[in-house]
Short mmCIF file of C-alpha atoms in Angstrom, two decimals:
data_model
loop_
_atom_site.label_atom_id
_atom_site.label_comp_id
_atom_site.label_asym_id
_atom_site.label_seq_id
_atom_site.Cartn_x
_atom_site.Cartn_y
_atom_site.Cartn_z
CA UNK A 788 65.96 97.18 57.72
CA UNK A 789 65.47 94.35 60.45
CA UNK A 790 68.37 91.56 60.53
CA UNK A 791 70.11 90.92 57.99
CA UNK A 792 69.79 91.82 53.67
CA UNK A 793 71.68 90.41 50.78
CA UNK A 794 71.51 91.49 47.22
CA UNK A 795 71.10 90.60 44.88
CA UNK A 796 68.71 87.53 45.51
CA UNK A 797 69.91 85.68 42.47
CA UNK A 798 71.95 86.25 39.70
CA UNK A 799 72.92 84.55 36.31
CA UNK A 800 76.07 85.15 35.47
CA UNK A 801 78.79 84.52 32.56
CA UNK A 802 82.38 83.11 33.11
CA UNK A 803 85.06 85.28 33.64
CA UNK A 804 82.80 88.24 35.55
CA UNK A 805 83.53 89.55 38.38
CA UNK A 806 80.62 90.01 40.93
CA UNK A 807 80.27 91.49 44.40
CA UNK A 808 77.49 90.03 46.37
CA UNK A 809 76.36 92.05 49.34
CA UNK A 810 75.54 91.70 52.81
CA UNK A 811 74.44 94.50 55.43
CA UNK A 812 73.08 93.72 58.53
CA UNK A 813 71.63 96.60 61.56
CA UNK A 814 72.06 94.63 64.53
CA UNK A 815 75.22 95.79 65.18
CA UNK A 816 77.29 92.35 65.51
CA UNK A 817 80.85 92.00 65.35
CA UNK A 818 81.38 89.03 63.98
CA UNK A 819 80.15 88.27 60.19
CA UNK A 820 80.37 85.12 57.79
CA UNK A 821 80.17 84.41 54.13
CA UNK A 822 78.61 80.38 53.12
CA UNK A 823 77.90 78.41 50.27
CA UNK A 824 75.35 75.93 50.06
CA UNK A 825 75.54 73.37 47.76
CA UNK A 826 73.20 70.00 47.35
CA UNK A 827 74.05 67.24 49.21
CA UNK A 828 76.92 69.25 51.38
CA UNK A 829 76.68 71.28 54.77
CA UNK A 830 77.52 74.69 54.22
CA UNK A 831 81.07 75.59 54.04
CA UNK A 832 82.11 78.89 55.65
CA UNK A 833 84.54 80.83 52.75
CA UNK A 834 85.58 84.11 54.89
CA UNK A 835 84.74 85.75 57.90
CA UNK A 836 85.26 88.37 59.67
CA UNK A 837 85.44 88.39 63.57
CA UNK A 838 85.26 92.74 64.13
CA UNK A 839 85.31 95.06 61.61
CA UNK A 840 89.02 95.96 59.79
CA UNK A 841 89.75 92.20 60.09
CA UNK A 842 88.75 89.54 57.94
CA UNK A 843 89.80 85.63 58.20
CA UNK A 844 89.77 82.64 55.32
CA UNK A 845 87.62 79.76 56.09
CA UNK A 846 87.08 76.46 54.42
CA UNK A 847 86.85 77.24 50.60
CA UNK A 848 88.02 80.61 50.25
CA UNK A 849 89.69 80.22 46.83
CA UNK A 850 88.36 82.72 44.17
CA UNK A 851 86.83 84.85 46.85
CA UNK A 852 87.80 88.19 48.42
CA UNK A 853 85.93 90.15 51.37
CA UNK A 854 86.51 93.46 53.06
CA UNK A 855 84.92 94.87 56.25
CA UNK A 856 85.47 98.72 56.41
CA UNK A 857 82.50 98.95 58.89
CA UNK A 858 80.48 97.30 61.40
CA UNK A 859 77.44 96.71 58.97
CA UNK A 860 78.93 95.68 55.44
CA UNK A 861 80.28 92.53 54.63
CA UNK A 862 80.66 92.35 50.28
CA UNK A 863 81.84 89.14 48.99
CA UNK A 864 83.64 89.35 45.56
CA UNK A 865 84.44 86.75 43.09
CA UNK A 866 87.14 88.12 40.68
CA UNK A 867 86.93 86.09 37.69
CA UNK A 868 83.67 83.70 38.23
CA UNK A 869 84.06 79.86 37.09
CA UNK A 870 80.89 77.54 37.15
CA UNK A 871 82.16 75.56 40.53
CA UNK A 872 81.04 78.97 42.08
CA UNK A 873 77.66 78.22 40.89
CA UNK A 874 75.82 77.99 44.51
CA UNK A 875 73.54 79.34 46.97
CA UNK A 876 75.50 81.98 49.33
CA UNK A 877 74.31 82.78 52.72
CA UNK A 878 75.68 86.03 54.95
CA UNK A 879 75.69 85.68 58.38
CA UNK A 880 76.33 87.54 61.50
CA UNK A 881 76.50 87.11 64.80
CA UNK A 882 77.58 88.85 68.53
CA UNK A 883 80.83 87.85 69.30
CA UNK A 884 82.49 85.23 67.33
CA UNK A 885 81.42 82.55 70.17
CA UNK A 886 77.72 83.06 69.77
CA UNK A 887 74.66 81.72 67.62
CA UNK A 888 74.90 82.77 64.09
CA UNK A 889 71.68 84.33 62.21
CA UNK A 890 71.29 84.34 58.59
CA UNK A 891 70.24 86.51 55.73
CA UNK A 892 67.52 85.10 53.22
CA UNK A 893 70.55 84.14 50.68
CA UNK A 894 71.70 84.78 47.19
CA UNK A 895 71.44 82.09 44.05
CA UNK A 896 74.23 82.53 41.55
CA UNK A 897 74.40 80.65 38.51
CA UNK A 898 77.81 80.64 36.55
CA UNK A 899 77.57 79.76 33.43
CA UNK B 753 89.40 65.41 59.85
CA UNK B 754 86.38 66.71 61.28
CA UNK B 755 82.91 65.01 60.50
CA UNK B 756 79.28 65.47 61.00
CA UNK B 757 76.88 62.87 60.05
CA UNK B 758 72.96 63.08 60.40
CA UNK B 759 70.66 61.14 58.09
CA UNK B 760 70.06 62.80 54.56
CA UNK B 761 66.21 62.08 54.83
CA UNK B 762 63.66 60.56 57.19
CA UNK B 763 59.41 60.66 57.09
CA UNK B 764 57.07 60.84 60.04
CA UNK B 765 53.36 61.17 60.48
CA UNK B 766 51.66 64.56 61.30
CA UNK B 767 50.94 64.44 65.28
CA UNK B 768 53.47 61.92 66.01
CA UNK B 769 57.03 62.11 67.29
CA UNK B 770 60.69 62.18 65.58
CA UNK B 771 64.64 62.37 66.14
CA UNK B 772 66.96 63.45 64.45
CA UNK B 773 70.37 62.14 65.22
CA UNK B 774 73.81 63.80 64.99
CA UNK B 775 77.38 62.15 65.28
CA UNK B 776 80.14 64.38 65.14
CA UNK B 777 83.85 64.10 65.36
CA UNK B 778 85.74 67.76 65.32
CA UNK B 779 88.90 69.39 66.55
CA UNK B 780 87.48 70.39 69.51
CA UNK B 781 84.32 71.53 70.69
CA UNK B 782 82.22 74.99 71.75
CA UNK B 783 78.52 73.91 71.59
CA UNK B 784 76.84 72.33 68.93
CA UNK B 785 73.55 74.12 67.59
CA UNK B 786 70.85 73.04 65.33
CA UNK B 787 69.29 74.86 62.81
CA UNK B 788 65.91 74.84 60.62
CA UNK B 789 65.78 75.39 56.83
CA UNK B 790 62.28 75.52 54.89
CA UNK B 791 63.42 75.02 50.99
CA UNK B 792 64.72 77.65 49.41
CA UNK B 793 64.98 80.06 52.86
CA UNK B 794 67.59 80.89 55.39
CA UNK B 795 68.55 78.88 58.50
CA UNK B 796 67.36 79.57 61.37
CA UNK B 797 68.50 79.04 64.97
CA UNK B 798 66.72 76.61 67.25
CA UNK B 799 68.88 75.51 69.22
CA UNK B 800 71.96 75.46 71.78
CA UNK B 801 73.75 72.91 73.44
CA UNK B 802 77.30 72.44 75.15
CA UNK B 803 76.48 70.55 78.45
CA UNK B 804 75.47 67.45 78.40
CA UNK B 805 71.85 66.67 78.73
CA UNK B 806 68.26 67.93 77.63
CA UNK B 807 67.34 71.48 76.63
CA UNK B 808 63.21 71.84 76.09
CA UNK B 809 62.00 74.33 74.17
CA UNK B 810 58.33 74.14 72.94
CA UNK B 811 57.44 71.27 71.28
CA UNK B 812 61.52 71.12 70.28
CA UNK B 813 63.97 69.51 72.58
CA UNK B 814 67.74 68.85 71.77
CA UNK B 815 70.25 66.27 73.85
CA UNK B 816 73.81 66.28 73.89
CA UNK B 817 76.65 63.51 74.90
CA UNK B 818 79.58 64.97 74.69
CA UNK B 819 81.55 61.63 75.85
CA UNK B 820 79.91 60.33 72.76
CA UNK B 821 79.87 62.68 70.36
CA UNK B 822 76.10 62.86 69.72
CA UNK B 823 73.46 65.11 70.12
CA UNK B 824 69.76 64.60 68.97
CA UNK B 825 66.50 66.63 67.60
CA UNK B 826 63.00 65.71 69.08
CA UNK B 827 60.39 67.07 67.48
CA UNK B 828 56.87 66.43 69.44
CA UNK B 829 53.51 66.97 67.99
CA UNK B 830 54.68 67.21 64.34
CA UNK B 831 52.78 69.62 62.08
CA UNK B 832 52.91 69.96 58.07
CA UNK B 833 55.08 72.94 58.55
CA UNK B 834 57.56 71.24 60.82
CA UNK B 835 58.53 69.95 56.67
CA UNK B 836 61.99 70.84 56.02
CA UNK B 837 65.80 70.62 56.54
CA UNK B 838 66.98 70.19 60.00
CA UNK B 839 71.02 70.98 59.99
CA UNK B 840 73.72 69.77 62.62
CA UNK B 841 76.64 72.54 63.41
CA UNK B 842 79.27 71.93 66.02
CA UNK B 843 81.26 74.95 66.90
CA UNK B 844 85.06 73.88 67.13
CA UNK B 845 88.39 75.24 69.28
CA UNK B 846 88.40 77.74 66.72
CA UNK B 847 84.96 79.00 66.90
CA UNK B 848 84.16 78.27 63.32
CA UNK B 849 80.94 76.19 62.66
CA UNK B 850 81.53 72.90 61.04
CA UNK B 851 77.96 71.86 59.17
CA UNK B 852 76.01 68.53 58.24
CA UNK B 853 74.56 67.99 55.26
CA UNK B 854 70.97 68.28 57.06
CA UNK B 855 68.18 65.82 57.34
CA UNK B 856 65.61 66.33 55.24
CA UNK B 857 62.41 65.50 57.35
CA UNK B 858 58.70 65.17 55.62
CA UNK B 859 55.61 64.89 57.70
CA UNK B 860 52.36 63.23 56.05
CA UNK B 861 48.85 63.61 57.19
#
């Protein structure tokens, strides 16, 4: 692995389910972000998580739950999935909380 | 609130030269990057400023007023594959990124 994976790299998906999209990256960063893309918007940061054990709510967090037991995993969950979640959703990581952000090729999810 | 505006698309000619402005007002401010994204990939990093003035990198360069709350993108001897999404991000007092829609830039030959 170099940088940073997500699975699955897209997804169709029904109402109701709940989904765990995942993120693992091997440069050993601290500091880790879920985003969702959506046309015509900038991407809007939903959690993060600034060292591992801690995790923060960003912008749109509603419907979405993270954990970070480790330095390297970073799962986003939707519990019941609605078709407002339908988006593109990019992992991120970076050094320290203060420094450039790198991203992970993404994950399309399509509610329906 | 906080704001980022950049213009949703603009054209140029291959060889020739563009920029890309950026307007922001946020709560705060801890550097304000810019970022490339090819359709249907990743962002990725190009660059970093939080003093004032010119950073050059490559055929890239970025500016930043912080008095005014601009910064701008100069691409120099475009090329077909300089085609894509340039996004905005200003980093505010709490660290967290706060995104423009992105600028959609084509090049034709």
């Amino acid at each position: 692995i170099a940088g940073i994976t997500q699975a699955p790299t897209s997804q169709i998906l029904a109402a109701g389910r709940r989904m765990t999209l995942r993120c693992t990256q091997d440069m050993r960063h601290n500091a880790m972000y879920w985003y969702r893309q959506d046309l015509g918007l900038g991407l809007r940061l939903i959690h993060y998580s600034n060292t591992a054990g801690t995790t923060g709510k960003g912008e749109v967090p509603d419907g979405y739950s993270v954990s970070r037991a480790n330095t390297d995993d970073f799962p986003l969950t939707l519990a019941s999935a609605v078709p407002s979640q339908t988006s593109v959703y990019f992992c991120a990581s970076s050094e320290a909380a203060t420094d450039t952000q790198y991203f992970g090729p993404g994950t399309r999810l399509t509610v329906l | 609130g906080q704001n980022i505006d950049q213009p949703t698309e603009m054209t140029a000619t291959e060889g020739a030269i563009v920029q890309i402005n950026c307007t922001y007002q946020t709560s705060g401010f801890n550097g304000l990057f810019w970022y490339q994204q090819h359709a249907g990939e990743a962002p990725t990093f190009l660059s970093y400023n939080v003093l004032d003035g010119l950073e050059e990198k490559g055929r890239f360069s970025s500016f930043l007023s912080r008095s005014k709350g601009y910064s701008y993108l100069l691409l120099k001897e475009l090329q077909m594959k300089d085609s894509a999404s340039y996004l905005c991000a200003v980093m505010d007092s709490n660290y967290q990124l706060i995104w423009g829609a992105g600028t959609k830039l084509i090049i034709k030959p």
